[in-house]
Coordinates of C-alpha atoms and ligand atoms in Angstrom, one line a residue:
M1 CA 10.2 9.2 -4.4
C2 CA 13.8 9.7 -3.4
G3 CA 15.5 12.9 -4.3
I4 CA 19.2 13.9 -4.6
I5 CA 20.9 17.2 -4.2
G6 CA 24.7 18.0 -4.3
I7 CA 26.5 21.3 -4.1
S8 CA 30.2 22.2 -4.5
S9 CA 30.8 25.9 -3.7
N10 CA 33.2 28.4 -2.3
K11 CA 31.0 29.0 0.7
P12 CA 29.2 26.7 3.3
V13 CA 26.5 24.6 1.6
S14 CA 24.4 23.0 4.3
A15 CA 21.6 25.6 4.4
N16 CA 21.3 25.6 0.7
I17 CA 21.1 21.8 0.6
V18 CA 18.3 21.9 3.2
N19 CA 16.4 24.4 1.1
S20 CA 16.8 22.3 -2.0
L21 CA 15.6 19.2 -0.1
K22 CA 12.5 21.1 0.9
K23 CA 11.8 21.7 -2.8
L24 CA 12.0 18.0 -3.4
E25 CA 9.5 17.3 -0.5
Y26 CA 6.5 17.2 -2.9
R27 CA 7.8 14.0 -4.4
G28 CA 6.9 12.1 -1.1
Y29 CA 9.5 10.7 1.2
D30 CA 10.0 9.2 4.7
S31 CA 13.5 10.3 5.8
A32 CA 16.2 12.8 5.0
G33 CA 19.9 13.3 5.4
I34 CA 23.0 15.3 4.5
A35 CA 26.7 14.7 4.4
T36 CA 29.3 17.6 4.1
L37 CA 33.1 17.5 4.0
S38 CA 35.2 19.6 6.2
N39 CA 38.6 19.4 8.0
G40 CA 39.3 16.0 6.6
K41 CA 36.1 14.4 7.8
I42 CA 32.6 13.4 6.6
N43 CA 29.8 15.1 8.6
E44 CA 26.7 12.9 8.3
V45 CA 23.3 13.8 9.7
K46 CA 20.0 12.0 9.1
S47 CA 16.5 11.7 10.5
E48 CA 13.3 9.8 10.0
G49 CA 10.4 11.9 8.7
R50 CA 10.4 15.3 7.2
V51 CA 13.4 17.7 6.5
D52 CA 12.0 19.8 9.4
N53 CA 13.0 16.9 11.7
L54 CA 16.5 17.0 10.4
E55 CA 16.6 20.8 11.1
N56 CA 15.1 20.2 14.6
N57 CA 17.5 17.4 15.4
Y58 CA 20.7 19.0 14.3
D59 CA 22.3 22.5 14.1
I60 CA 22.3 22.2 10.3
K61 CA 23.2 25.9 9.6
H62 CA 26.5 25.3 11.5
L63 CA 27.3 22.1 9.7
E64 CA 30.6 23.0 8.1
G65 CA 31.7 22.3 4.6
N66 CA 31.7 23.9 1.2
I67 CA 30.8 20.7 -0.5
G68 CA 27.9 18.3 0.4
I69 CA 25.2 15.9 -0.7
G70 CA 21.6 15.6 0.6
H71 CA 18.8 13.1 0.1
V72 CA 15.1 12.5 0.8
R73 CA 14.3 8.8 0.9
W74 CA 11.2 6.9 -0.1
A75 CA 11.8 3.4 1.4
T76 CA 12.3 0.4 -0.9
H77 CA 14.9 -1.8 1.0
G78 CA 14.6 -1.5 4.7
I79 CA 12.1 0.3 6.9
P80 CA 12.0 4.2 7.0
N81 CA 14.2 5.1 9.9
S82 CA 17.3 7.2 10.5
V83 CA 19.7 4.3 10.0
N84 CA 18.4 3.4 6.6
A85 CA 18.2 7.1 5.6
H86 CA 20.8 8.3 3.2
P87 CA 23.7 9.3 3.0
H88 CA 25.4 6.0 3.7
S89 CA 29.1 6.3 4.5
S90 CA 32.3 4.3 5.0
H91 CA 35.4 6.0 6.5
N92 CA 36.1 7.6 3.1
V93 CA 33.0 7.5 0.9
S94 CA 29.5 8.9 1.4
V95 CA 26.7 8.0 -1.1
V96 CA 23.1 9.1 -1.8
H97 CA 21.1 6.9 -4.1
N98 CA 17.8 6.9 -5.9
G99 CA 16.5 3.7 -7.5
I100 CA 17.1 0.0 -6.7
I101 CA 20.2 -2.2 -6.9
E102 CA 18.7 -5.5 -7.9
N103 CA 21.8 -7.6 -7.2
S104 CA 22.5 -6.0 -3.8
T105 CA 22.1 -9.4 -1.9
I106 CA 24.9 -11.1 -4.0
L107 CA 27.2 -8.0 -3.8
K108 CA 26.6 -7.7 0.0
K109 CA 27.7 -11.4 0.5
H110 CA 30.8 -10.8 -1.5
L111 CA 31.6 -7.6 0.4
I112 CA 30.9 -9.2 3.9
N113 CA 33.4 -12.0 2.9
K114 CA 35.9 -9.3 2.2
G115 CA 35.4 -8.0 5.7
Y116 CA 33.1 -5.0 5.1
K117 CA 30.5 -4.3 7.8
F118 CA 27.0 -3.2 7.0
K119 CA 25.0 -0.8 9.2
S120 CA 21.7 -0.5 7.4
Q121 CA 19.2 -2.8 5.6
T122 CA 19.5 -0.8 2.4
D123 CA 20.7 -1.9 -1.0
T124 CA 22.7 1.4 -1.2
E125 CA 25.4 0.5 1.3
V126 CA 26.9 -2.0 -1.2
I127 CA 27.7 0.9 -3.5
V128 CA 29.6 2.6 -0.6
H129 CA 31.7 -0.4 0.1
L130 CA 32.3 -1.3 -3.6
I131 CA 33.7 2.2 -4.3
T132 CA 35.8 2.1 -1.1
D133 CA 37.2 -1.2 -2.2
Y134 CA 38.0 -0.2 -5.8
L135 CA 39.6 3.0 -4.6
K136 CA 42.3 0.9 -2.8
T137 CA 43.7 -0.1 -6.1
S138 CA 42.3 2.3 -8.7
E139 CA 42.2 6.0 -9.3
L140 CA 38.7 7.8 -9.2
V141 CA 37.4 7.4 -12.8
E142 CA 38.4 3.8 -13.0
A143 CA 37.0 3.0 -9.5
I144 CA 33.7 4.6 -10.5
T145 CA 33.5 2.8 -13.9
K146 CA 34.3 -0.5 -12.2
T147 CA 31.7 0.0 -9.5
L148 CA 28.9 1.0 -11.9
K149 CA 29.6 -2.1 -14.0
Q150 CA 28.9 -4.2 -10.9
L151 CA 25.5 -2.7 -10.3
H152 CA 22.3 -4.2 -11.8
G153 CA 19.1 -2.1 -11.7
S154 CA 18.4 1.5 -11.9
F155 CA 20.0 4.4 -10.0
A156 CA 21.0 8.0 -9.7
L157 CA 24.0 8.6 -7.4
G158 CA 25.7 11.4 -5.6
I159 CA 29.0 10.6 -4.0
V160 CA 31.6 12.5 -1.9
F161 CA 35.0 11.4 -0.7
K162 CA 36.8 12.4 2.4
D163 CA 40.2 12.2 0.6
M164 CA 39.0 14.3 -2.4
P165 CA 37.3 17.2 -0.6
D166 CA 36.8 19.3 -3.8
L167 CA 34.5 17.1 -5.8
I168 CA 31.2 15.2 -6.1
V169 CA 30.6 12.3 -8.4
G170 CA 27.1 12.0 -10.0
A171 CA 26.1 8.8 -11.9
R172 CA 22.9 7.9 -13.8
R173 CA 21.4 4.7 -15.0
G174 CA 17.6 4.7 -15.3
S175 CA 16.8 7.3 -12.7
P176 CA 17.1 11.0 -13.8
L177 CA 20.0 13.2 -12.7
A178 CA 21.1 16.7 -13.8
V179 CA 23.9 19.1 -13.3
G180 CA 23.3 22.8 -12.7
Y181 CA 25.8 25.6 -13.1
G182 CA 25.9 28.7 -10.8
P183 CA 28.4 31.5 -10.0
N184 CA 31.4 29.9 -8.2
E185 CA 29.4 26.8 -7.5
N186 CA 27.9 23.8 -9.3
Y187 CA 25.0 21.5 -8.4
L188 CA 23.8 18.0 -8.8
G189 CA 20.1 17.2 -8.6
S190 CA 17.6 14.4 -9.4
D191 CA 15.0 17.0 -10.4
S192 CA 15.3 20.2 -12.3
Y193 CA 12.7 21.7 -9.9
A194 CA 15.2 21.5 -7.0
L195 CA 17.9 23.0 -9.2
K196 CA 15.7 25.7 -10.6
S197 CA 15.8 27.7 -7.4
M198 CA 19.6 28.1 -7.8
T199 CA 20.1 28.1 -11.6
N200 CA 18.4 27.7 -15.0
K201 CA 21.5 26.3 -16.7
I202 CA 21.3 22.6 -16.7
T203 CA 22.9 19.5 -18.3
Y204 CA 21.1 16.2 -18.1
L205 CA 23.2 13.1 -17.7
D206 CA 22.2 10.3 -20.1
D207 CA 21.9 6.7 -19.1
G208 CA 25.2 5.1 -18.3
E209 CA 27.0 8.4 -17.8
F210 CA 28.7 9.9 -14.7
C211 CA 30.2 13.2 -13.9
I212 CA 32.9 14.7 -11.6
L213 CA 31.6 18.0 -10.4
K214 CA 33.7 20.7 -8.8
K215 CA 32.7 24.3 -7.9
D216 CA 34.3 25.6 -11.1
Q217 CA 34.3 22.7 -13.5
V218 CA 32.2 19.7 -14.5
L219 CA 33.6 16.7 -16.4
F220 CA 31.3 14.1 -18.0
F221 CA 32.2 10.4 -18.7
N222 CA 30.5 7.5 -20.5
D223 CA 30.1 4.0 -19.0
E224 CA 33.6 3.1 -20.2
G225 CA 35.1 6.1 -18.3
K226 CA 35.8 8.0 -21.5
K227 CA 35.2 11.8 -21.4
V228 CA 32.1 13.1 -23.3
N229 CA 30.9 16.6 -24.1
K230 CA 27.5 17.6 -23.1
K231 CA 25.2 20.6 -23.9
I232 CA 24.1 23.1 -21.4
L233 CA 20.3 23.8 -21.6
Q234 CA 18.5 27.0 -20.5
L235 CA 15.4 26.1 -18.5
S236 CA 12.3 28.3 -18.5
S237 CA 11.5 29.9 -15.2
D238 CA 8.1 29.4 -13.7
E239 CA 8.6 30.2 -10.0
S240 CA 5.0 31.4 -9.3
S241 CA 3.7 27.9 -9.9
Y242 CA 5.7 26.6 -7.0
D243 CA 3.8 28.8 -4.5
K244 CA 0.4 27.8 -3.0
G245 CA -0.7 31.5 -2.9
D246 CA -3.9 31.8 -0.9
F247 CA -4.8 28.1 -1.2
K248 CA -4.5 25.7 1.7
H249 CA -3.0 23.0 -0.5
F250 CA -1.3 22.7 -3.9
M251 CA -4.1 20.3 -4.9
A252 CA -6.8 22.9 -4.3
K253 CA -4.8 25.4 -6.3
E254 CA -4.3 23.0 -9.1
I255 CA -8.0 22.0 -9.3
E256 CA -8.9 25.7 -9.5
E257 CA -6.3 26.3 -12.2
Q258 CA -7.9 23.9 -14.6
S259 CA -9.7 26.4 -16.7
I260 CA -6.3 28.1 -17.3
T261 CA -4.7 24.7 -18.1
I262 CA -7.4 24.1 -20.7
K263 CA -7.2 27.7 -22.0
T264 CA -3.4 27.4 -22.4
G265 CA -3.6 24.0 -24.1
I266 CA -6.2 25.4 -26.6
K267 CA -4.0 28.5 -27.2
E268 CA -1.0 26.3 -27.9
Y269 CA -2.8 23.9 -30.3
I270 CA -5.6 25.8 -32.0
D271 CA -5.1 28.5 -34.6
N272 CA -8.0 30.9 -33.9
F273 CA -7.6 32.7 -37.2
N274 CA -7.6 29.6 -39.5
K275 CA -9.9 27.6 -37.1
E276 CA -7.4 24.8 -37.4
I277 CA -5.6 22.5 -35.1
N278 CA -1.8 23.0 -35.3
I279 CA 0.4 20.1 -34.8
F280 CA 3.7 20.9 -36.4
N281 CA 6.6 18.7 -37.5
F282 CA 4.7 15.5 -37.1
P283 CA 7.4 13.1 -38.3
W284 CA 5.4 10.4 -40.1
K285 CA 3.1 10.2 -43.0
L286 CA -0.5 9.5 -41.8
E287 CA -1.0 6.7 -44.2
D288 CA 1.9 4.9 -42.5
I289 CA -0.1 4.7 -39.2
K290 CA -2.7 2.0 -39.1
S291 CA -3.1 1.6 -35.3
I292 CA -2.4 3.4 -32.1
T293 CA -1.2 2.0 -28.7
L294 CA -1.5 4.3 -25.7
I295 CA 0.6 3.5 -22.6
G296 CA 0.7 5.1 -19.1
C297 CA 0.4 4.4 -15.3
G298 CA -2.3 5.4 -12.8
T299 CA -4.1 8.6 -13.8
A300 CA -2.1 8.8 -17.0
Y301 CA -3.4 5.4 -17.9
H302 CA -6.9 6.7 -17.4
S303 CA -6.1 9.4 -19.9
C304 CA -5.1 6.6 -22.3
M305 CA -8.5 4.9 -21.7
M306 CA -10.3 8.2 -22.3
A307 CA -8.3 8.7 -25.6
K308 CA -9.2 5.2 -26.8
Y309 CA -12.9 6.2 -26.8
W310 CA -12.2 9.4 -28.7
F311 CA -9.8 7.9 -31.3
E312 CA -12.4 5.2 -32.0
E313 CA -15.1 7.7 -32.3
L314 CA -13.2 10.1 -34.5
T315 CA -11.0 7.8 -36.6
S316 CA -11.2 4.2 -37.9
L317 CA -7.7 3.4 -36.5
D318 CA -7.3 0.3 -34.3
V319 CA -6.6 1.6 -30.8
S320 CA -5.3 -0.4 -27.8
I321 CA -4.2 0.7 -24.4
D322 CA -1.8 -0.7 -21.9
I323 CA -0.5 -0.2 -18.4
A324 CA 3.2 0.5 -18.7
S325 CA 4.2 -2.1 -16.0
E326 CA 2.4 -4.8 -18.0
F327 CA 3.4 -3.7 -21.5
R328 CA 7.1 -3.7 -20.7
Y329 CA 7.2 -7.4 -19.7
R330 CA 4.7 -8.8 -22.2
K331 CA 5.6 -10.5 -25.4
N332 CA 4.6 -7.6 -27.6
R333 CA 4.0 -8.0 -31.3
F334 CA 5.7 -4.7 -32.4
K335 CA 4.2 -3.4 -35.6
K336 CA 5.9 -0.8 -37.9
D337 CA 2.5 0.8 -38.7
T338 CA 1.6 1.4 -35.0
L339 CA 2.1 4.7 -33.3
Y340 CA 3.0 4.2 -29.6
I341 CA 1.8 7.1 -27.4
F342 CA 3.3 7.5 -23.9
V343 CA 1.3 9.6 -21.5
S344 CA 3.0 11.0 -18.3
Q345 CA 2.9 14.1 -16.3
S346 CA 6.4 13.8 -14.9
G347 CA 7.9 12.2 -17.9
E348 CA 10.1 10.2 -15.5
T349 CA 7.8 7.3 -14.5
A350 CA 10.1 4.3 -14.5
D351 CA 7.6 1.8 -16.1
T352 CA 6.5 4.2 -18.7
Y353 CA 10.0 5.1 -19.6
A354 CA 11.0 1.4 -19.8
A355 CA 8.0 0.8 -22.2
L356 CA 9.2 3.7 -24.3
D357 CA 12.7 2.4 -24.3
L358 CA 11.5 -1.0 -25.4
C359 CA 9.6 0.6 -28.4
N360 CA 12.7 2.7 -29.3
K361 CA 14.9 -0.4 -29.2
N362 CA 12.5 -2.1 -31.6
N363 CA 12.5 1.0 -33.9
M364 CA 8.9 1.8 -33.4
K365 CA 7.2 5.2 -33.9
T366 CA 7.1 6.8 -30.4
C367 CA 5.2 9.9 -29.3
S368 CA 4.8 11.3 -25.8
V369 CA 2.2 13.4 -24.1
V370 CA 4.0 15.0 -21.2
N371 CA 4.0 17.9 -18.9
V372 CA 7.7 18.2 -18.0
I373 CA 9.3 18.8 -21.4
E374 CA 12.8 18.4 -20.1
S375 CA 12.0 14.9 -18.8
S376 CA 13.5 11.6 -19.9
I377 CA 10.3 10.5 -21.7
A378 CA 10.0 13.7 -23.6
R379 CA 13.7 13.7 -24.6
D380 CA 13.7 10.1 -25.8
S381 CA 10.4 10.1 -27.8
N382 CA 10.5 10.7 -31.5
F383 CA 7.7 13.3 -31.2
V384 CA 6.4 15.2 -28.2
L385 CA 3.0 16.8 -27.5
P386 CA 3.5 19.0 -24.4
I387 CA 0.5 19.6 -22.2
H388 CA 1.6 23.0 -21.0
C389 CA -0.1 22.9 -17.6
G390 CA 2.8 24.2 -15.5
P391 CA 4.4 22.4 -12.6
E392 CA 2.0 20.1 -10.7
I393 CA 3.1 19.8 -7.1
G394 CA 0.2 17.9 -5.4
V395 CA 1.0 14.2 -5.6
A396 CA -2.5 13.5 -6.9
S397 CA -2.7 14.4 -10.5
T398 CA -5.5 16.8 -11.3
K399 CA -4.7 19.6 -13.8
A400 CA -2.3 17.3 -15.6
F401 CA -5.1 14.8 -16.1
L402 CA -7.3 17.4 -17.8
G403 CA -4.3 18.7 -19.7
Q404 CA -3.5 15.2 -21.0
I405 CA -7.0 14.4 -22.1
L406 CA -7.2 17.8 -23.8
I407 CA -4.1 17.2 -25.9
L408 CA -5.2 13.6 -26.7
Y409 CA -8.7 14.8 -27.7
I410 CA -7.2 17.5 -29.9
F411 CA -4.8 15.0 -31.5
A412 CA -7.6 12.5 -32.2
L413 CA -9.7 15.2 -33.7
K414 CA -6.8 16.4 -35.9
I415 CA -6.1 12.8 -37.1
G416 CA -9.8 12.2 -37.8
S417 CA -9.9 15.4 -39.9
L418 CA -6.7 14.6 -41.8
R419 CA -8.0 11.1 -42.6
N420 CA -11.3 12.6 -43.7
E421 CA -13.2 10.7 -41.1
V422 CA -14.4 13.9 -39.4
Q423 CA -16.0 16.1 -42.0
N424 CA -15.0 19.7 -42.1
K425 CA -18.3 21.1 -40.8
L426 CA -18.2 18.8 -37.8
Y427 CA -14.5 19.5 -37.3
Q428 CA -15.3 23.2 -37.1
E429 CA -18.2 22.7 -34.7
K430 CA -16.0 20.6 -32.4
I431 CA -13.2 23.3 -32.5
K432 CA -15.8 25.9 -31.7
D433 CA -17.2 23.9 -28.7
L434 CA -13.7 23.2 -27.5
K435 CA -13.1 27.0 -27.2
T436 CA -16.0 27.2 -24.8
L437 CA -14.5 24.6 -22.5
P438 CA -12.5 27.0 -20.2
S439 CA -15.6 29.0 -19.2
L440 CA -17.6 25.8 -18.7
I441 CA -14.9 24.5 -16.4
E442 CA -14.9 27.8 -14.5
K443 CA -18.6 27.4 -13.9
T444 CA -18.3 23.8 -12.9
L445 CA -15.6 24.7 -10.4
L446 CA -18.2 26.7 -8.5
L447 CA -19.9 23.5 -7.5
D448 CA -18.2 23.6 -4.2
N449 CA -20.5 23.7 -1.2
D450 CA -22.7 20.8 -2.4
I451 CA -19.6 18.6 -2.7
Q452 CA -18.2 19.6 0.7
A453 CA -21.4 18.5 2.4
I454 CA -21.7 15.3 0.4
S455 CA -18.0 14.3 1.3
S456 CA -18.9 13.5 4.9
T457 CA -21.1 10.5 3.9
F458 CA -18.1 9.0 2.0
N459 CA -15.9 9.5 5.1
E460 CA -18.3 7.5 7.2
A461 CA -18.6 4.6 4.8
K462 CA -16.6 1.4 4.7
G463 CA -16.3 1.6 0.9
S464 CA -17.7 3.2 -2.2
M465 CA -18.2 2.7 -5.9
F466 CA -17.9 4.8 -9.0
L467 CA -19.9 3.8 -12.0
G468 CA -20.0 5.0 -15.6
R469 CA -20.4 3.8 -19.2
G470 CA -18.7 4.8 -22.4
Y471 CA -16.9 8.1 -22.0
S472 CA -17.8 8.2 -18.4
Y473 CA -16.2 4.9 -17.5
P474 CA -12.5 6.1 -17.5
I475 CA -13.7 9.1 -15.4
A476 CA -15.4 6.8 -12.9
L477 CA -12.0 5.0 -12.5
E478 CA -10.2 8.3 -12.1
G479 CA -12.8 9.4 -9.4
A480 CA -12.3 6.2 -7.5
L481 CA -8.5 6.5 -7.7
K482 CA -8.6 10.1 -6.4
L483 CA -10.8 9.2 -3.5
K484 CA -8.7 6.1 -2.4
E485 CA -5.3 7.8 -2.7
L486 CA -6.3 10.9 -0.8
S487 CA -8.8 9.9 1.8
Y488 CA -7.8 6.2 2.1
I489 CA -11.4 5.1 1.6
H490 CA -11.9 1.9 -0.3
A491 CA -13.3 3.0 -3.7
E492 CA -13.9 0.9 -6.8
G493 CA -14.5 2.1 -10.3
Y494 CA -16.6 -0.1 -12.6
P495 CA -18.3 0.0 -16.0
A496 CA -21.9 0.4 -14.9
G497 CA -22.9 -2.6 -17.1
E498 CA -20.6 -4.9 -15.2
M499 CA -22.4 -4.6 -11.8
K500 CA -24.5 -7.7 -12.3
H501 CA -21.4 -9.8 -13.1
G502 CA -20.2 -9.7 -9.5
P503 CA -19.7 -6.3 -7.9
L504 CA -23.5 -5.9 -7.1
A505 CA -22.9 -8.3 -4.3
L506 CA -20.9 -5.6 -2.5
I507 CA -23.8 -3.1 -2.4
E508 CA -25.4 -2.8 1.1
E509 CA -27.6 -0.4 2.9
G510 CA -26.2 3.1 2.9
M511 CA -23.1 2.5 0.7
P512 CA -22.3 5.6 -1.2
V513 CA -22.2 5.0 -5.0
V514 CA -21.3 7.7 -7.5
V515 CA -23.1 7.3 -10.8
L516 CA -21.8 9.3 -13.8
A517 CA -24.7 9.5 -16.1
P518 CA -24.6 12.5 -18.5
K519 CA -27.4 12.6 -21.0
D520 CA -25.5 10.9 -23.8
S521 CA -26.3 7.8 -25.7
Y522 CA -25.6 5.6 -22.7
Y523 CA -27.9 7.6 -20.4
K524 CA -30.9 5.3 -20.2
K525 CA -28.7 2.2 -19.7
T526 CA -26.7 3.8 -16.9
I527 CA -29.9 5.0 -15.2
S528 CA -31.1 1.4 -15.2
N529 CA -27.9 0.2 -13.6
M530 CA -28.3 3.1 -11.1
Q531 CA -31.8 1.8 -10.2
E532 CA -30.4 -1.6 -9.5
V533 CA -27.9 -0.3 -6.9
I534 CA -30.6 2.0 -5.3
A535 CA -32.9 -1.0 -5.0
R536 CA -30.2 -2.7 -2.9
G537 CA -29.9 0.2 -0.5
A538 CA -27.0 2.3 -2.1
K539 CA -26.9 6.0 -1.5
V540 CA -26.5 7.3 -5.0
L541 CA -24.8 10.5 -5.9
L542 CA -25.8 11.1 -9.5
I543 CA -23.5 13.3 -11.6
T544 CA -25.1 14.4 -14.8
N545 CA -25.2 17.5 -17.1
K546 CA -27.6 20.4 -17.0
T547 CA -30.3 20.0 -19.7
N548 CA -34.0 20.8 -20.0
D549 CA -34.8 17.1 -19.5
D550 CA -35.5 16.0 -15.9
V551 CA -33.7 13.0 -14.5
I552 CA -36.0 10.0 -15.0
S553 CA -35.4 8.3 -11.7
E554 CA -36.5 8.3 -8.0
N555 CA -34.8 7.8 -4.7
I556 CA -31.5 9.4 -5.7
W557 CA -29.7 10.6 -2.6
E558 CA -28.0 13.6 -4.2
T559 CA -27.6 15.0 -7.7
I560 CA -24.9 17.3 -9.0
E561 CA -25.3 18.9 -12.4
V562 CA -22.2 20.0 -14.4
E563 CA -22.5 22.4 -17.3
N564 CA -23.8 21.2 -20.6
T565 CA -21.6 20.7 -23.7
N566 CA -21.2 18.2 -26.5
N567 CA -20.7 14.5 -25.5
D568 CA -17.0 14.5 -26.3
L569 CA -16.3 17.2 -23.8
L570 CA -18.5 16.1 -20.9
P571 CA -15.7 14.0 -19.4
F572 CA -13.7 17.2 -18.6
L573 CA -16.6 18.5 -16.6
L574 CA -17.5 15.3 -14.9
T575 CA -14.0 15.0 -13.6
I576 CA -14.2 18.2 -11.5
P577 CA -16.8 17.2 -8.9
L578 CA -14.9 13.9 -8.4
Q579 CA -11.6 15.7 -7.7
K580 CA -13.3 18.0 -5.2
L581 CA -15.0 15.1 -3.5
A582 CA -11.7 13.4 -2.9
Y583 CA -10.1 16.7 -1.8
Y584 CA -12.9 17.6 0.7
S585 CA -13.1 14.1 2.1
A586 CA -9.3 14.1 2.8
L587 CA -9.5 17.6 4.2
K588 CA -12.2 16.6 6.7
K589 CA -10.1 13.6 7.7
G590 CA -7.2 15.8 8.3
Y591 CA -4.9 13.9 6.0
D592 CA -1.8 15.2 4.2
I593 CA -3.5 16.1 1.0
D594 CA -0.5 17.1 -1.1
K595 CA 1.6 14.1 0.1
P596 CA -0.7 11.1 0.7
R597 CA 0.8 8.2 2.6
N598 CA 3.0 5.8 0.8
L599 CA 2.8 7.7 -2.5
A600 CA 5.2 9.8 -4.5
K601 CA 4.9 12.4 -7.2
S602 CA 7.4 11.0 -9.6
V603 CA 7.6 7.2 -9.5
T604 CA 11.2 6.6 -10.6
V605 CA 11.4 3.0 -9.5
E606 CA 9.3 0.2 -10.9
Ligands
F6R701 C1 -2.7 9.6 -9.3 C2 -1.4 9.9 -9.8 C3 -0.6 8.7 -10.4 C4 0.2 9.1 -11.6 C5 1.1 8.0 -12.1 C6 1.8 8.3 -13.3 O1 -3.3 10.8 -8.8 O2 -0.9 11.0 -9.9 O3 -1.4 7.6 -10.6 O4 -0.7 9.5 -12.6 O5 2.0 7.7 -11.0 O6 2.6 9.4 -13.2 P1 3.1 10.3 -14.5 O7 1.9 10.9 -15.1 O8 4.1 11.3 -13.9 O9 3.8 9.3 -15.4

């Protein structure tokens, strides 16, 4: 997704802006640009492709100016090229923009009628001309307030002005934006990660607010242009997580880190001494919660699916799940006794945030399971369950998925115990098993060579399928998502029992099919479904767990056995070979593993 950086300093800023843009690269983007102010002019440079292109095409280090804005763009309006790259500038105003201006077509017509000329196909350029126009008759705060009122949609903006060479304006509605404070300089950033390399003192703008940022002062305003006071927060520093170390890719590092993710999550939530799950300050009485709705997008939605199985197994609560982009536009029947749980790694996903906002506006009970605790979703939920897995840089979510399902499992187990639906003996056994999970993950991570070899077959195939039942069904969907997003191979996840209702028609000679069949209560049923696909020529990769029982089937192409544990925890282990399969298949194809095409880490537009 797009990223914004702005710096006002007492020294040249271009090199620092480039470094900060590089920190934002992990979000996925297709062009980049910078504008600085010096000697009464706007110096604008932009390039298609990576920030490296910008550096190769221009002598950035010698771009003059102690004030400037930079942007990485992920195209929404207009193809990714250097003309559509940000900043967009008039003779006086230069703008970088994250988000989408929904009424840009109407505004553009109006501005063209007034004589303004447009150079790009973007929605952003209307902002440039609107501000330029309002500045003819209004002073700065009024011109910004009037411009923002004209814009529909979501945005974060960074704006500089040729005639006001000591300030940057930042504005936020929907898309995140933060201010950072440094010695003799201040910063604007769409992501605390980009700011963290320069400062750990941050203020987040709230929706509707804007700021005027100078090197030694920052003023904040509400949507009416009235000054507001804001708190400065101190961020935790976690720099080592932003380094690949000896790994080729962040994704490889993040897969290998999963035993630590789970160990940390367990340490945070389980009191070893009292053998108890600690969830402090839960703001509601349990008897006031009769049902649960879990909401997320993509991999986070798969975590919601996984949690539904556990909540239904461990409690008698009614549980429903929803994809955030569907939930936000449906005619929902909001119920006071429902707990709405929002799952998100970034905490900034536009659809998930909008679904949360809708629940908040209807005075519902809202809880979030997030990784980035400074994020909008975390800040605006009534209650937060952090997943504590550290920064996840690879676009494909791996350790955050295991982190999310861990916290959701722990939460389900705790509620089941508090409602006396999980008896104390069983509760204790499950906590004991949970504590063995990090070492089981470590062992499962060693399944490397087998998967590397198997991945070639997937790369040669036209398409593939991932099948599972019960607890293994959400993991099958997650495995298919990982393979398609990283290696661009068509991959479908299905409940194994659905095959006869249509998808079986797709099976042909040699098609690779992953069957997740741990030896749980669904095992025999899944094995029957597996036989049906083998009979039609599929090459089956069976993923099961190590037990003393042999697999009761023939003609399986390959078998991978993960470690054994109780049924609740097997989904954690089954996920690992699927992540590795996607990783190695993309590696063999030579694709950009940490930044797959067309995708972004933090999806801040709907
Ligand atoms: C897939 C993936 C995405 C995200 C989705 C939600 O590997 O990473 O499907 O899970 O975009 O993102 P968050 O969790 O940040 O809300």
